[in-house]
Amino acid sequence: LATGPRQNNGIFYEIRTYDIKPAKMKEFLKMVNKYFHFRTAHSELVGFWYSELGAMNKVFHIWKYDNFAHRTAVWHALANDKDWQGKFISEALPLVEKQHNEVVYLVPWCQLGKPSKKGGVYEWVTFQMKPGGPALWGEAFRAAINAHINTGYKLIGVFHTEYGLLNTIHVLWWNESPDHRAAGRHSAHEDARVVAAVRDSVRFLESLQNVLLIPLQCSLLK
């Protein structure tokens, strides 16, 4: 984004992905629902989901920070929060196999959206683009996203990595159900506008992966 339009504030998002031990997923989710209010007391949770299709035994959560100093202050407070450390962290860490985090910005032409109604499922799509950044592929990618929106897709957010695997774009969509998503995808594939925009965008694509996600009770997006 340094070579193109950039948001005018310091707000960023941290995406955290955990691989949970297969036999411990139910226990981990139960602990999140019971104790995660200790964590959300310190900073804003955008969403928390577990994977249903496309990946197994994974959870995804997104946190919003005003700037990097804000994140540092939050993590300092968490380290000294006895309830958070004693009731959740000490019990949850043995259930986790692997952790991964990324710092991302919303792309300048996207604001964080909300689902049309409560319930439904989310689709997390990760695009690994060719090196060069938005100056190379930004406009083509934006056109492809907008073409899908014009067919009825509900966009929640488009995020670009700042720390993590660079030239990565994460797109979060909402659907009423997996079947609703399947019908929308079938319709989009028959739309000439979508086909043309995607053909232009994939020239810059290295790889693509998606996951169907189910929100937890603590998730703002649900």
PDB file of C-alpha atoms in Angstrom:
ATOM      1  CA  LEU A   1       0.000   0.000   0.000  1.00  0.00           C
ATOM      2  CA  ALA A   2       3.019   2.302   0.277  1.00  0.00           C
ATOM      3  CA  THR A   3       2.855   2.670  -3.500  1.00  0.00           C
ATOM      4  CA  GLY A   4      -0.832   3.560  -3.608  1.00  0.00           C
ATOM      5  CA  PRO A   5      -3.710   5.106  -1.631  1.00  0.00           C
ATOM      6  CA  ARG A   6      -3.465   4.548   2.112  1.00  0.00           C
ATOM      7  CA  GLN A   7      -5.804   5.146   5.008  1.00  0.00           C
ATOM      8  CA  ASN A   8      -5.161   8.364   6.907  1.00  0.00           C
ATOM      9  CA  ASN A   9      -5.155   6.926  10.439  1.00  0.00           C
ATOM     10  CA  GLY A  10      -3.112   4.365  12.307  1.00  0.00           C
ATOM     11  CA  ILE A  11      -5.885   1.801  12.753  1.00  0.00           C
ATOM     12  CA  PHE A  12      -4.877  -1.739  11.920  1.00  0.00           C
ATOM     13  CA  TYR A  13      -6.169  -5.249  12.531  1.00  0.00           C
ATOM     14  CA  GLU A  14      -4.411  -8.296  13.898  1.00  0.00           C
ATOM     15  CA  ILE A  15      -5.514 -11.638  12.499  1.00  0.00           C
ATOM     16  CA  ARG A  16      -4.727 -14.566  14.771  1.00  0.00           C
ATOM     17  CA  THR A  17      -5.102 -18.145  13.599  1.00  0.00           C
ATOM     18  CA  TYR A  18      -4.778 -21.112  15.958  1.00  0.00           C
ATOM     19  CA  ASP A  19      -4.559 -24.795  15.101  1.00  0.00           C
ATOM     20  CA  ILE A  20      -6.299 -26.698  17.898  1.00  0.00           C
ATOM     21  CA  LYS A  21      -5.537 -30.304  18.790  1.00  0.00           C
ATOM     22  CA  PRO A  22      -8.257 -32.378  17.068  1.00  0.00           C
ATOM     23  CA  ALA A  23      -9.484 -34.055  20.252  1.00  0.00           C
ATOM     24  CA  LYS A  24      -9.559 -30.737  22.118  1.00  0.00           C
ATOM     25  CA  MET A  25     -11.586 -28.493  19.786  1.00  0.00           C
ATOM     26  CA  LYS A  26     -14.849 -28.812  21.718  1.00  0.00           C
ATOM     27  CA  GLU A  27     -13.072 -28.079  24.999  1.00  0.00           C
ATOM     28  CA  PHE A  28     -11.286 -25.049  23.532  1.00  0.00           C
ATOM     29  CA  LEU A  29     -14.483 -23.506  22.155  1.00  0.00           C
ATOM     30  CA  LYS A  30     -16.233 -24.061  25.471  1.00  0.00           C
ATOM     31  CA  MET A  31     -13.440 -22.182  27.254  1.00  0.00           C
ATOM     32  CA  VAL A  32     -13.634 -19.300  24.768  1.00  0.00           C
ATOM     33  CA  ASN A  33     -17.365 -18.906  25.312  1.00  0.00           C
ATOM     34  CA  LYS A  34     -16.913 -19.026  29.094  1.00  0.00           C
ATOM     35  CA  TYR A  35     -13.844 -16.863  29.675  1.00  0.00           C
ATOM     36  CA  PHE A  36     -13.232 -14.666  26.638  1.00  0.00           C
ATOM     37  CA  HIS A  37     -14.899 -11.668  28.251  1.00  0.00           C
ATOM     38  CA  PHE A  38     -11.656 -11.235  30.193  1.00  0.00           C
ATOM     39  CA  ARG A  39      -9.868 -10.679  26.882  1.00  0.00           C
ATOM     40  CA  THR A  40     -12.457  -8.437  25.237  1.00  0.00           C
ATOM     41  CA  ALA A  41     -12.367  -6.148  28.273  1.00  0.00           C
ATOM     42  CA  HIS A  42      -8.972  -4.937  27.022  1.00  0.00           C
ATOM     43  CA  SER A  43      -9.515  -4.298  23.285  1.00  0.00           C
ATOM     44  CA  GLU A  44     -12.048  -4.600  20.500  1.00  0.00           C
ATOM     45  CA  LEU A  45     -12.726  -8.033  19.050  1.00  0.00           C
ATOM     46  CA  VAL A  46     -14.049  -7.811  15.500  1.00  0.00           C
ATOM     47  CA  GLY A  47     -14.812 -11.475  15.002  1.00  0.00           C
ATOM     48  CA  PHE A  48     -14.091 -14.983  16.248  1.00  0.00           C
ATOM     49  CA  TRP A  49     -14.857 -18.067  14.161  1.00  0.00           C
ATOM     50  CA  TYR A  50     -14.072 -21.749  13.907  1.00  0.00           C
ATOM     51  CA  SER A  51     -13.517 -23.525  10.611  1.00  0.00           C
ATOM     52  CA  GLU A  52     -16.227 -25.736   9.144  1.00  0.00           C
ATOM     53  CA  LEU A  53     -14.997 -26.457   5.606  1.00  0.00           C
ATOM     54  CA  GLY A  54     -11.678 -25.880   3.845  1.00  0.00           C
ATOM     55  CA  ALA A  55      -9.651 -26.366   7.043  1.00  0.00           C
ATOM     56  CA  MET A  56     -10.095 -28.440  10.172  1.00  0.00           C
ATOM     57  CA  ASN A  57      -9.608 -27.643  13.848  1.00  0.00           C
ATOM     58  CA  LYS A  58      -8.763 -23.981  13.245  1.00  0.00           C
ATOM     59  CA  VAL A  59     -10.022 -20.804  14.869  1.00  0.00           C
ATOM     60  CA  PHE A  60      -9.700 -17.310  13.412  1.00  0.00           C
ATOM     61  CA  HIS A  61     -10.030 -14.067  15.360  1.00  0.00           C
ATOM     62  CA  ILE A  62      -9.537 -10.422  14.362  1.00  0.00           C
ATOM     63  CA  TRP A  63      -8.626  -7.589  16.738  1.00  0.00           C
ATOM     64  CA  LYS A  64      -8.757  -3.856  16.088  1.00  0.00           C
ATOM     65  CA  TYR A  65      -6.057  -1.459  17.362  1.00  0.00           C
ATOM     66  CA  ASP A  66      -5.735   2.306  17.098  1.00  0.00           C
ATOM     67  CA  ASN A  67      -1.972   2.044  16.493  1.00  0.00           C
ATOM     68  CA  PHE A  68       1.014  -0.067  17.533  1.00  0.00           C
ATOM     69  CA  ALA A  69       1.388   1.740  20.868  1.00  0.00           C
ATOM     70  CA  HIS A  70      -2.204   0.779  21.653  1.00  0.00           C
ATOM     71  CA  ARG A  71      -1.458  -2.890  20.955  1.00  0.00           C
ATOM     72  CA  THR A  72       1.650  -2.765  23.185  1.00  0.00           C
ATOM     73  CA  ALA A  73      -0.388  -1.285  26.034  1.00  0.00           C
ATOM     74  CA  VAL A  74      -3.094  -3.931  25.627  1.00  0.00           C
ATOM     75  CA  TRP A  75      -0.607  -6.793  25.721  1.00  0.00           C
ATOM     76  CA  HIS A  76       1.085  -5.331  28.777  1.00  0.00           C
ATOM     77  CA  ALA A  77      -2.280  -5.182  30.537  1.00  0.00           C
ATOM     78  CA  LEU A  78      -3.117  -8.758  29.501  1.00  0.00           C
ATOM     79  CA  ALA A  79       0.153 -10.021  30.938  1.00  0.00           C
ATOM     80  CA  ASN A  80      -0.923  -8.591  34.295  1.00  0.00           C
ATOM     81  CA  ASP A  81      -4.552  -9.700  34.158  1.00  0.00           C
ATOM     82  CA  LYS A  82      -4.732 -12.577  36.652  1.00  0.00           C
ATOM     83  CA  ASP A  83      -8.174 -13.711  35.505  1.00  0.00           C
ATOM     84  CA  TRP A  84      -7.132 -13.873  31.853  1.00  0.00           C
ATOM     85  CA  GLN A  85      -3.831 -15.580  32.569  1.00  0.00           C
ATOM     86  CA  GLY A  86      -5.124 -17.978  35.208  1.00  0.00           C
ATOM     87  CA  LYS A  87      -8.554 -18.937  33.929  1.00  0.00           C
ATOM     88  CA  PHE A  88      -7.961 -18.961  30.177  1.00  0.00           C
ATOM     89  CA  ILE A  89      -4.335 -18.800  29.010  1.00  0.00           C
ATOM     90  CA  SER A  90      -2.901 -21.393  31.383  1.00  0.00           C
ATOM     91  CA  GLU A  91      -5.684 -23.835  30.528  1.00  0.00           C
ATOM     92  CA  ALA A  92      -6.043 -23.093  26.797  1.00  0.00           C
ATOM     93  CA  LEU A  93      -2.410 -23.151  25.663  1.00  0.00           C
ATOM     94  CA  PRO A  94      -2.008 -26.930  26.126  1.00  0.00           C
ATOM     95  CA  LEU A  95      -4.912 -27.358  23.670  1.00  0.00           C
ATOM     96  CA  VAL A  96      -3.203 -25.344  20.916  1.00  0.00           C
ATOM     97  CA  GLU A  97      -0.832 -26.946  18.408  1.00  0.00           C
ATOM     98  CA  LYS A  98       0.213 -23.836  16.467  1.00  0.00           C
ATOM     99  CA  GLN A  99      -0.344 -20.065  16.431  1.00  0.00           C
ATOM    100  CA  HIS A 100       0.000 -17.591  13.590  1.00  0.00           C
ATOM    101  CA  ASN A 101      -0.632 -13.858  13.426  1.00  0.00           C
ATOM    102  CA  GLU A 102      -0.667 -11.134  10.798  1.00  0.00           C
ATOM    103  CA  VAL A 103      -1.029  -7.365  10.915  1.00  0.00           C
ATOM    104  CA  VAL A 104      -3.330  -6.087   8.176  1.00  0.00           C
ATOM    105  CA  TYR A 105      -4.973  -2.875   7.024  1.00  0.00           C
ATOM    106  CA  LEU A 106      -8.342  -2.498   5.410  1.00  0.00           C
ATOM    107  CA  VAL A 107      -7.732  -1.531   1.800  1.00  0.00           C
ATOM    108  CA  PRO A 108      -8.461   2.199   1.271  1.00  0.00           C
ATOM    109  CA  TRP A 109     -11.596   1.557  -0.799  1.00  0.00           C
ATOM    110  CA  CYS A 110     -13.256  -0.718   1.779  1.00  0.00           C
ATOM    111  CA  GLN A 111     -14.890  -0.109   5.148  1.00  0.00           C
ATOM    112  CA  LEU A 112     -15.651  -2.886   7.604  1.00  0.00           C
ATOM    113  CA  GLY A 113     -19.163  -4.123   6.918  1.00  0.00           C
ATOM    114  CA  LYS A 114     -21.794  -6.046   8.860  1.00  0.00           C
ATOM    115  CA  PRO A 115     -23.977  -9.019   7.934  1.00  0.00           C
ATOM    116  CA  SER A 116     -27.465  -8.339   6.637  1.00  0.00           C
ATOM    117  CA  LYS A 117     -28.967 -10.157   9.616  1.00  0.00           C
ATOM    118  CA  LYS A 118     -27.984 -12.358  12.537  1.00  0.00           C
ATOM    119  CA  GLY A 119     -26.888 -15.888  11.814  1.00  0.00           C
ATOM    120  CA  GLY A 120     -25.339 -17.174   8.651  1.00  0.00           C
ATOM    121  CA  VAL A 121     -21.812 -18.229   7.765  1.00  0.00           C
ATOM    122  CA  TYR A 122     -18.641 -16.464   6.678  1.00  0.00           C
ATOM    123  CA  GLU A 123     -16.216 -17.237   3.888  1.00  0.00           C
ATOM    124  CA  TRP A 124     -12.568 -16.331   4.443  1.00  0.00           C
ATOM    125  CA  VAL A 125     -10.714 -16.141   1.119  1.00  0.00           C
ATOM    126  CA  THR A 126      -6.946 -15.662   0.961  1.00  0.00           C
ATOM    127  CA  PHE A 127      -5.322 -14.435  -2.245  1.00  0.00           C
ATOM    128  CA  GLN A 128      -1.554 -14.600  -2.626  1.00  0.00           C
ATOM    129  CA  MET A 129      -0.731 -12.023  -5.285  1.00  0.00           C
ATOM    130  CA  LYS A 130       2.404 -11.539  -7.356  1.00  0.00           C
ATOM    131  CA  PRO A 131       5.072  -9.253  -5.838  1.00  0.00           C
ATOM    132  CA  GLY A 132       4.631  -5.613  -6.699  1.00  0.00           C
ATOM    133  CA  GLY A 133       1.806  -4.598  -4.421  1.00  0.00           C
ATOM    134  CA  PRO A 134      -1.393  -2.696  -5.257  1.00  0.00           C
ATOM    135  CA  ALA A 135       0.465  -0.543  -7.765  1.00  0.00           C
ATOM    136  CA  LEU A 136       0.629  -3.697  -9.913  1.00  0.00           C
ATOM    137  CA  TRP A 137      -2.613  -5.527  -9.205  1.00  0.00           C
ATOM    138  CA  GLY A 138      -4.751  -3.244  -7.021  1.00  0.00           C
ATOM    139  CA  GLU A 139      -7.182  -1.918  -9.611  1.00  0.00           C
ATOM    140  CA  ALA A 140      -7.767  -5.293 -11.238  1.00  0.00           C
ATOM    141  CA  PHE A 141      -8.392  -6.890  -7.842  1.00  0.00           C
ATOM    142  CA  ARG A 142     -10.794  -4.144  -6.820  1.00  0.00           C
ATOM    143  CA  ALA A 143     -12.738  -4.584 -10.065  1.00  0.00           C
ATOM    144  CA  ALA A 144     -13.093  -8.322  -9.412  1.00  0.00           C
ATOM    145  CA  ILE A 145     -14.399  -7.717  -5.878  1.00  0.00           C
ATOM    146  CA  ASN A 146     -16.860  -5.079  -7.068  1.00  0.00           C
ATOM    147  CA  ALA A 147     -18.121  -7.386  -9.805  1.00  0.00           C
ATOM    148  CA  HIS A 148     -19.029  -9.958  -7.162  1.00  0.00           C
ATOM    149  CA  ILE A 149     -20.676  -7.304  -4.971  1.00  0.00           C
ATOM    150  CA  ASN A 150     -22.823  -6.279  -7.929  1.00  0.00           C
ATOM    151  CA  THR A 151     -24.202  -9.816  -8.162  1.00  0.00           C
ATOM    152  CA  GLY A 152     -25.333  -9.750  -4.530  1.00  0.00           C
ATOM    153  CA  TYR A 153     -22.301 -10.927  -2.561  1.00  0.00           C
ATOM    154  CA  LYS A 154     -22.199  -9.411   0.960  1.00  0.00           C
ATOM    155  CA  LEU A 155     -18.708  -8.037   1.579  1.00  0.00           C
ATOM    156  CA  ILE A 156     -17.513  -7.665   5.175  1.00  0.00           C
ATOM    157  CA  GLY A 157     -13.903  -6.604   4.625  1.00  0.00           C
ATOM    158  CA  VAL A 158     -10.822  -6.673   2.409  1.00  0.00           C
ATOM    159  CA  PHE A 159      -7.506  -6.761   4.278  1.00  0.00           C
ATOM    160  CA  HIS A 160      -3.952  -6.301   2.993  1.00  0.00           C
ATOM    161  CA  THR A 161      -0.952  -7.641   4.924  1.00  0.00           C
ATOM    162  CA  GLU A 162       1.559  -5.332   6.576  1.00  0.00           C
ATOM    163  CA  TYR A 163       3.288  -8.025   8.668  1.00  0.00           C
ATOM    164  CA  GLY A 164       3.134 -11.649   7.608  1.00  0.00           C
ATOM    165  CA  LEU A 165       3.258 -13.097   4.106  1.00  0.00           C
ATOM    166  CA  LEU A 166       3.373  -9.956   1.979  1.00  0.00           C
ATOM    167  CA  ASN A 167       1.221  -9.357  -1.106  1.00  0.00           C
ATOM    168  CA  THR A 168      -1.552 -11.277   0.625  1.00  0.00           C
ATOM    169  CA  ILE A 169      -5.179 -10.179   0.503  1.00  0.00           C
ATOM    170  CA  HIS A 170      -7.829 -11.621   2.833  1.00  0.00           C
ATOM    171  CA  VAL A 171     -11.454 -11.125   1.812  1.00  0.00           C
ATOM    172  CA  LEU A 172     -14.287 -11.833   4.254  1.00  0.00           C
ATOM    173  CA  TRP A 173     -17.770 -12.502   2.849  1.00  0.00           C
ATOM    174  CA  TRP A 174     -21.061 -13.271   4.609  1.00  0.00           C
ATOM    175  CA  ASN A 175     -23.790 -15.635   3.431  1.00  0.00           C
ATOM    176  CA  GLU A 176     -27.099 -16.740   4.897  1.00  0.00           C
ATOM    177  CA  SER A 177     -26.059 -20.398   4.609  1.00  0.00           C
ATOM    178  CA  PRO A 178     -23.601 -22.647   2.751  1.00  0.00           C
ATOM    179  CA  ASP A 179     -26.328 -23.398   0.200  1.00  0.00           C
ATOM    180  CA  HIS A 180     -26.979 -19.682  -0.289  1.00  0.00           C
ATOM    181  CA  ARG A 181     -23.261 -19.227  -0.908  1.00  0.00           C
ATOM    182  CA  ALA A 182     -23.219 -22.108  -3.428  1.00  0.00           C
ATOM    183  CA  ALA A 183     -26.147 -20.613  -5.349  1.00  0.00           C
ATOM    184  CA  GLY A 184     -24.513 -17.183  -5.393  1.00  0.00           C
ATOM    185  CA  ARG A 185     -21.255 -18.595  -6.662  1.00  0.00           C
ATOM    186  CA  HIS A 186     -23.042 -20.484  -9.444  1.00  0.00           C
ATOM    187  CA  SER A 187     -24.847 -17.292 -10.459  1.00  0.00           C
ATOM    188  CA  ALA A 188     -21.618 -15.263 -10.424  1.00  0.00           C
ATOM    189  CA  HIS A 189     -19.883 -17.763 -12.703  1.00  0.00           C
ATOM    190  CA  GLU A 190     -22.580 -17.112 -15.299  1.00  0.00           C
ATOM    191  CA  ASP A 191     -22.289 -13.319 -15.051  1.00  0.00           C
ATOM    192  CA  ALA A 192     -20.220 -11.851 -17.895  1.00  0.00           C
ATOM    193  CA  ARG A 193     -19.093  -8.926 -15.710  1.00  0.00           C
ATOM    194  CA  VAL A 194     -17.654 -11.272 -13.085  1.00  0.00           C
ATOM    195  CA  VAL A 195     -16.010 -13.526 -15.659  1.00  0.00           C
ATOM    196  CA  ALA A 196     -14.288 -10.589 -17.361  1.00  0.00           C
ATOM    197  CA  ALA A 197     -13.111  -9.005 -14.105  1.00  0.00           C
ATOM    198  CA  VAL A 198     -11.789 -12.285 -12.700  1.00  0.00           C
ATOM    199  CA  ARG A 199      -9.924 -13.080 -15.913  1.00  0.00           C
ATOM    200  CA  ASP A 200      -8.161  -9.746 -15.651  1.00  0.00           C
ATOM    201  CA  SER A 201      -7.362 -10.153 -11.948  1.00  0.00           C
ATOM    202  CA  VAL A 202      -6.020 -13.730 -12.046  1.00  0.00           C
ATOM    203  CA  ARG A 203      -3.107 -12.577 -14.176  1.00  0.00           C
ATOM    204  CA  PHE A 204      -1.586 -11.391 -10.895  1.00  0.00           C
ATOM    205  CA  LEU A 205      -2.636 -14.360  -8.740  1.00  0.00           C
ATOM    206  CA  GLU A 206      -0.159 -16.856  -7.278  1.00  0.00           C
ATOM    207  CA  SER A 207      -2.510 -18.973  -5.145  1.00  0.00           C
ATOM    208  CA  LEU A 208      -5.997 -18.973  -3.639  1.00  0.00           C
ATOM    209  CA  GLN A 209      -7.554 -20.637  -0.595  1.00  0.00           C
ATOM    210  CA  ASN A 210     -10.893 -20.353   1.176  1.00  0.00           C
ATOM    211  CA  VAL A 211     -12.433 -21.506   4.458  1.00  0.00           C
ATOM    212  CA  LEU A 212     -16.053 -21.604   5.583  1.00  0.00           C
ATOM    213  CA  LEU A 213     -16.330 -20.156   9.097  1.00  0.00           C
ATOM    214  CA  ILE A 214     -18.911 -20.321  11.887  1.00  0.00           C
ATOM    215  CA  PRO A 215     -18.990 -17.402  14.389  1.00  0.00           C
ATOM    216  CA  LEU A 216     -18.741 -17.938  18.146  1.00  0.00           C
ATOM    217  CA  GLN A 217     -20.952 -16.288  20.745  1.00  0.00           C
ATOM    218  CA  CYS A 218     -18.269 -13.692  21.604  1.00  0.00           C
ATOM    219  CA  SER A 219     -17.891 -12.569  17.983  1.00  0.00           C
ATOM    220  CA  LEU A 220     -19.084  -9.078  17.098  1.00  0.00           C
ATOM    221  CA  LEU A 221     -19.651 -10.342  13.576  1.00  0.00           C
ATOM    222  CA  LYS A 222     -22.232 -13.129  13.913  1.00  0.00           C
TER     223      LYS A 222
END
